[in-house]
CSV table of C-alpha atoms in Angstrom, one decimal:
chain,number,residue,atom,x,y,z
A,1,MET,CA,15.8,12.0,1.9
A,2,TRP,CA,14.5,9.3,-0.5
A,3,CYS,CA,13.8,5.7,0.3
A,4,VAL,CA,13.6,4.4,-3.3
A,5,GLU,CA,15.0,6.0,-6.5
A,6,ILE,CA,14.0,4.9,-10.0
A,7,ARG,CA,16.6,5.8,-12.5
A,8,ASP,CA,16.0,5.7,-16.3
A,9,LEU,CA,13.7,2.7,-15.9
A,10,SER,CA,12.2,1.0,-19.0
A,11,LEU,CA,9.8,-1.9,-18.7
A,12,VAL,CA,8.1,-3.9,-21.6
A,13,PHE,CA,5.4,-6.5,-21.5
A,14,GLY,CA,5.4,-8.3,-24.9
A,15,SER,CA,5.1,-5.4,-27.4
A,16,GLN,CA,3.7,-2.9,-24.9
A,17,THR,CA,6.1,-0.4,-23.4
A,18,LEU,CA,4.8,0.5,-19.9
A,19,PHE,CA,7.7,2.6,-18.6
A,20,GLU,CA,10.3,4.3,-20.8
A,21,HIS,CA,13.2,6.2,-19.2
A,22,LEU,CA,11.2,6.7,-16.0
A,23,ASN,CA,12.8,8.7,-13.2
A,24,TRP,CA,11.2,9.1,-9.8
A,25,GLN,CA,12.0,9.2,-6.1
A,26,LEU,CA,9.9,8.0,-3.2
A,27,SER,CA,10.4,10.1,0.0
A,28,SER,CA,11.3,8.4,3.3
A,29,GLY,CA,9.0,8.6,6.2
A,30,LYS,CA,6.0,9.9,4.3
A,31,TRP,CA,2.7,8.6,2.9
A,32,SER,CA,2.9,8.9,-0.9
A,33,THR,CA,0.1,8.0,-3.2
A,34,LEU,CA,0.1,6.9,-6.9
A,35,LEU,CA,-3.3,8.1,-8.2
A,36,GLY,CA,-4.5,7.0,-11.6
A,37,THR,CA,-7.4,5.4,-13.6
A,38,SER,CA,-7.8,1.7,-13.8
A,39,GLY,CA,-5.3,0.0,-16.1
A,40,VAL,CA,-2.8,2.8,-16.3
A,41,GLY,CA,-0.1,0.8,-14.5
A,42,LYS,CA,-0.2,1.8,-10.9
A,43,SER,CA,0.0,-1.7,-9.5
A,44,THR,CA,2.7,-2.7,-12.0
A,45,LEU,CA,4.8,0.2,-10.8
A,46,LEU,CA,4.2,-1.0,-7.2
A,47,ARG,CA,5.2,-4.5,-8.2
A,48,THR,CA,8.3,-3.2,-9.9
A,49,ILE,CA,9.4,-1.4,-6.8
A,50,ALA,CA,8.8,-4.6,-4.8
A,51,GLY,CA,11.1,-6.4,-7.2
A,52,LEU,CA,8.4,-8.6,-8.7
A,53,GLU,CA,8.7,-7.5,-12.3
A,54,ASN,CA,12.5,-7.8,-12.9
A,55,GLU,CA,12.1,-10.0,-16.0
A,56,ALA,CA,10.2,-7.2,-17.8
A,57,ILE,CA,12.8,-4.5,-17.1
A,58,THR,CA,14.7,-3.6,-20.2
A,59,GLY,CA,16.8,-0.7,-18.9
A,60,GLY,CA,17.6,1.5,-15.9
A,61,LYS,CA,17.5,0.4,-12.3
A,62,ILE,CA,15.9,0.8,-8.9
A,63,ILE,CA,18.0,1.9,-6.0
A,64,TYR,CA,17.0,1.3,-2.4
A,65,GLN,CA,18.3,2.9,0.8
A,66,ALA,CA,20.4,0.5,2.9
A,67,GLU,CA,18.4,-2.0,5.0
A,68,THR,CA,15.1,-1.3,3.2
A,69,LYS,CA,12.6,-4.1,4.1
A,70,ILE,CA,9.4,-4.3,2.1
A,71,ALA,CA,5.9,-5.5,3.1
A,72,TRP,CA,2.9,-5.6,0.8
A,73,MET,CA,-0.8,-5.3,1.5
A,74,ALA,CA,-3.2,-5.9,-1.4
A,75,GLN,CA,-6.9,-5.5,-2.1
A,76,GLN,CA,-7.3,-9.2,-1.5
A,77,ASP,CA,-6.5,-10.2,2.1
A,78,ASN,CA,-4.9,-13.5,0.9
A,79,LEU,CA,-5.7,-15.2,4.2
A,80,LEU,CA,-5.2,-19.0,4.1
A,81,PRO,CA,-8.6,-20.5,5.3
A,82,TRP,CA,-7.1,-23.6,6.7
A,83,LEU,CA,-4.9,-21.7,9.1
A,84,SER,CA,-5.8,-19.9,12.4
A,85,LEU,CA,-5.7,-16.2,12.6
A,86,LEU,CA,-2.5,-16.5,14.6
A,87,ASP,CA,-0.8,-18.6,11.9
A,88,ASN,CA,-2.1,-16.3,9.2
A,89,VAL,CA,-0.4,-13.4,11.0
A,90,GLN,CA,2.9,-15.3,11.5
A,91,LEU,CA,2.6,-16.9,8.1
A,92,LYS,CA,6.4,-16.7,7.3
A,93,ALA,CA,7.3,-18.5,10.6
A,94,HIS,CA,4.6,-21.0,10.1
A,95,LEU,CA,5.6,-21.9,6.5
A,96,SER,CA,9.4,-22.0,7.3
A,97,GLY,CA,8.9,-24.1,10.4
A,98,THR,CA,10.4,-21.4,12.7
A,99,LYS,CA,7.2,-20.8,14.7
A,100,THR,CA,7.9,-20.4,18.4
A,101,SER,CA,6.2,-19.2,21.5
A,102,GLU,CA,7.8,-15.8,20.9
A,103,THR,CA,6.4,-15.5,17.3
A,104,CYS,CA,3.0,-16.7,18.6
A,105,ASP,CA,3.0,-14.0,21.3
A,106,LYS,CA,4.1,-11.4,18.8
A,107,ALA,CA,1.3,-12.4,16.3
A,108,TYR,CA,-1.2,-12.1,19.2
A,109,GLN,CA,0.1,-8.6,20.0
A,110,MET,CA,-0.4,-7.6,16.3
A,111,LEU,CA,-4.0,-8.9,16.5
A,112,VAL,CA,-4.5,-6.8,19.6
A,113,ALA,CA,-3.1,-3.7,17.8
A,114,VAL,CA,-5.7,-4.2,14.9
A,115,LYS,CA,-8.5,-4.9,17.5
A,116,MET,CA,-9.0,-8.5,16.3
A,117,ASP,CA,-8.0,-10.3,19.5
A,118,LYS,CA,-11.6,-10.9,20.4
A,119,HIS,CA,-12.1,-12.9,17.2
A,120,LEU,CA,-9.0,-15.1,17.7
A,121,ASN,CA,-10.8,-18.4,17.6
A,122,LYS,CA,-13.0,-17.7,14.6
A,123,PRO,CA,-12.2,-19.4,11.2
A,124,CYS,CA,-11.4,-17.0,8.4
A,125,TYR,CA,-14.8,-17.7,6.6
A,126,GLN,CA,-16.7,-16.2,9.6
A,127,LEU,CA,-14.9,-12.8,9.3
A,128,SER,CA,-16.2,-9.8,7.5
A,129,GLY,CA,-14.3,-8.1,4.8
A,130,GLY,CA,-13.1,-5.4,7.1
A,131,GLN,CA,-12.0,-7.9,9.7
A,132,ARG,CA,-10.1,-9.9,7.2
A,133,GLN,CA,-8.2,-6.8,6.1
A,134,ARG,CA,-7.4,-6.1,9.8
A,135,VAL,CA,-5.8,-9.5,9.9
A,136,ALA,CA,-3.9,-8.7,6.7
A,137,LEU,CA,-2.7,-5.5,8.3
A,138,ALA,CA,-1.5,-7.4,11.4
A,139,ARG,CA,0.5,-9.6,9.1
A,140,VAL,CA,2.1,-6.5,7.6
A,141,LEU,CA,3.0,-5.2,11.1
A,142,MET,CA,4.4,-8.6,12.0
A,143,GLN,CA,7.1,-8.2,9.3
A,144,GLU,CA,8.5,-5.1,10.8
A,145,ALA,CA,9.2,-3.6,7.4
A,146,ASN,CA,10.1,0.1,6.9
A,147,LEU,CA,8.7,0.4,3.4
A,148,ILE,CA,5.0,-0.6,3.1
A,149,LEU,CA,3.4,-1.0,-0.3
A,150,LEU,CA,-0.5,-0.7,-0.3
A,151,ASP,CA,-2.2,-1.9,-3.4
A,152,GLU,CA,-5.8,-0.6,-3.1
A,153,PRO,CA,-6.4,-2.4,0.3
A,154,PHE,CA,-9.5,-0.4,1.1
A,155,SER,CA,-11.3,-0.4,-2.2
A,156,ALA,CA,-13.5,-3.4,-1.6
A,157,LEU,CA,-14.9,-2.2,1.7
A,158,ASP,CA,-18.0,-0.3,2.5
A,159,ALA,CA,-17.7,3.4,3.2
A,160,VAL,CA,-17.7,3.2,7.1
A,161,THR,CA,-15.4,0.2,7.3
A,162,ARG,CA,-13.1,1.8,4.7
A,163,HIS,CA,-12.9,5.0,6.8
A,164,GLN,CA,-12.2,3.1,10.0
A,165,LEU,CA,-9.5,0.9,8.4
A,166,GLN,CA,-7.8,3.9,6.8
A,167,ASP,CA,-7.5,5.6,10.2
A,168,LEU,CA,-6.2,2.5,11.8
A,169,THR,CA,-3.7,1.8,9.1
A,170,GLN,CA,-2.4,5.4,9.2
A,171,GLU,CA,-2.1,5.2,12.9
A,172,LEU,CA,-0.2,1.9,13.0
A,173,LEU,CA,2.1,2.8,10.1
A,174,ASP,CA,3.1,6.1,11.5
A,175,ASN,CA,6.8,7.0,10.8
A,176,LYS,CA,7.1,4.4,8.1
A,177,THR,CA,7.5,5.0,4.4
A,178,VAL,CA,4.2,4.1,2.8
A,179,LEU,CA,3.3,4.0,-0.9
A,180,LEU,CA,-0.4,3.7,-1.6
A,181,VAL,CA,-2.0,2.9,-5.0
A,182,THR,CA,-5.6,4.1,-5.5
A,183,HIS,CA,-8.0,5.4,-8.1
A,184,ASP,CA,-9.9,7.4,-5.5
A,185,PRO,CA,-9.0,11.1,-5.3
A,186,PHE,CA,-10.6,11.6,-1.9
A,187,GLU,CA,-8.7,8.6,-0.4
A,188,ALA,CA,-5.5,10.1,-1.8
A,189,ILE,CA,-6.2,13.5,-0.3
A,190,ARG,CA,-7.3,12.0,3.1
A,191,LEU,CA,-4.2,9.8,3.6
A,192,SER,CA,-1.3,11.4,1.7
A,193,ASP,CA,1.5,13.7,2.5
A,194,GLN,CA,2.0,13.9,-1.3
A,195,ILE,CA,0.1,12.6,-4.4
A,196,PHE,CA,1.5,11.7,-7.8
A,197,ILE,CA,-0.8,11.3,-10.8
A,198,LEU,CA,0.0,8.6,-13.3
A,199,LYS,CA,-1.0,9.0,-16.9
A,200,ASP,CA,-0.5,7.6,-20.3
A,201,GLN,CA,1.6,4.6,-21.5
A,202,PRO,CA,4.5,4.8,-21.4
A,203,ILE,CA,3.7,6.2,-18.0
A,204,SER,CA,4.4,9.7,-16.9
A,205,ILE,CA,4.3,10.8,-13.3
A,206,SER,CA,3.3,14.3,-12.2
A,207,ALA,CA,5.1,16.6,-9.8
A,208,PRO,CA,4.1,16.0,-6.2
A,209,ILE,CA,0.7,17.5,-5.1
A,210,PHE,CA,0.5,18.3,-1.4
A,211,PRO,CA,-3.0,17.9,0.1
A,212,PRO,CA,-4.3,20.6,2.4
A,213,LYS,CA,-5.3,19.8,6.0
A,214,ALA,CA,-8.6,18.1,6.5
A,215,THR,CA,-9.9,21.2,8.3
A,216,GLN,CA,-9.6,23.3,5.2
A,217,GLN,CA,-12.8,21.9,3.6
A,218,ALA,CA,-13.0,24.3,0.7
A,219,GLU,CA,-9.4,23.5,-0.3
A,220,VAL,CA,-10.0,19.8,0.0
A,221,LEU,CA,-13.0,19.9,-2.2
A,222,GLY,CA,-11.2,22.1,-4.7
A,223,LEU,CA,-8.3,19.7,-4.9
A,224,GLN,CA,-10.6,16.7,-5.2
A,225,GLN,CA,-12.3,18.4,-8.2
A,226,ARG,CA,-9.0,19.2,-9.7
A,227,LEU,CA,-7.7,15.6,-9.4
A,228,LEU,CA,-10.9,14.3,-10.9
A,229,ALA,CA,-10.6,16.7,-13.8
A,230,GLU,CA,-7.0,15.8,-14.4
A,231,LEU,CA,-7.8,12.0,-14.4
A,232,ALA,CA,-10.6,12.5,-16.8
A,233,SER,CA,-8.6,14.8,-19.1
A,234,GLY,CA,-5.6,12.6,-19.6
A,235,GLU,CA,-3.3,15.6,-18.9
A,236,ILE,CA,-1.0,16.2,-16.0
């Protein structure tokens, strides 16, 4: 079953054609990853799926399953420094004037889930990069979306923090449809049910690649080398 289907999509920025007659399906209930080099258009495709690039679409359409609700987590945490952690998590309710004791309690539970409740009274500027991304993850959870778009949210973190936050995000987004953008083959292998390589412009998308289990170290290393070679070669 698919969650999002792209049909014959074309998208142009000025004189540059980024997508041309693109067809692709995003599977429901799985972690899918768009893997590609910097600048190939991974984030633009993610933004297009989120409905943020409609003015650039020149043909085709994107179809969503009924009641699809989208949440976004970016590389930048986008926390508002003048707000408390609770209000950053319940940002929509705060900005719309619909904040209640119930939304505050729910925001607190989301901070508990990401193990940030002990830092509740800290201002944002006192948080580490990993802690800030945990708050951003809590804000995603607060939205109760069923389609989560992750735009390189771990790339600015140190190796240990990145590993920990990857595990936590995967645990908390279990059974949701997740689409991750990354340029890191190992991250793609570690987190994904299926990987798609983006190449060229106009963009082409590879057939799905299914990573082996983490216990199969030789296969994991072999796939990592293959993905690096394909990214370097410009061929799918």
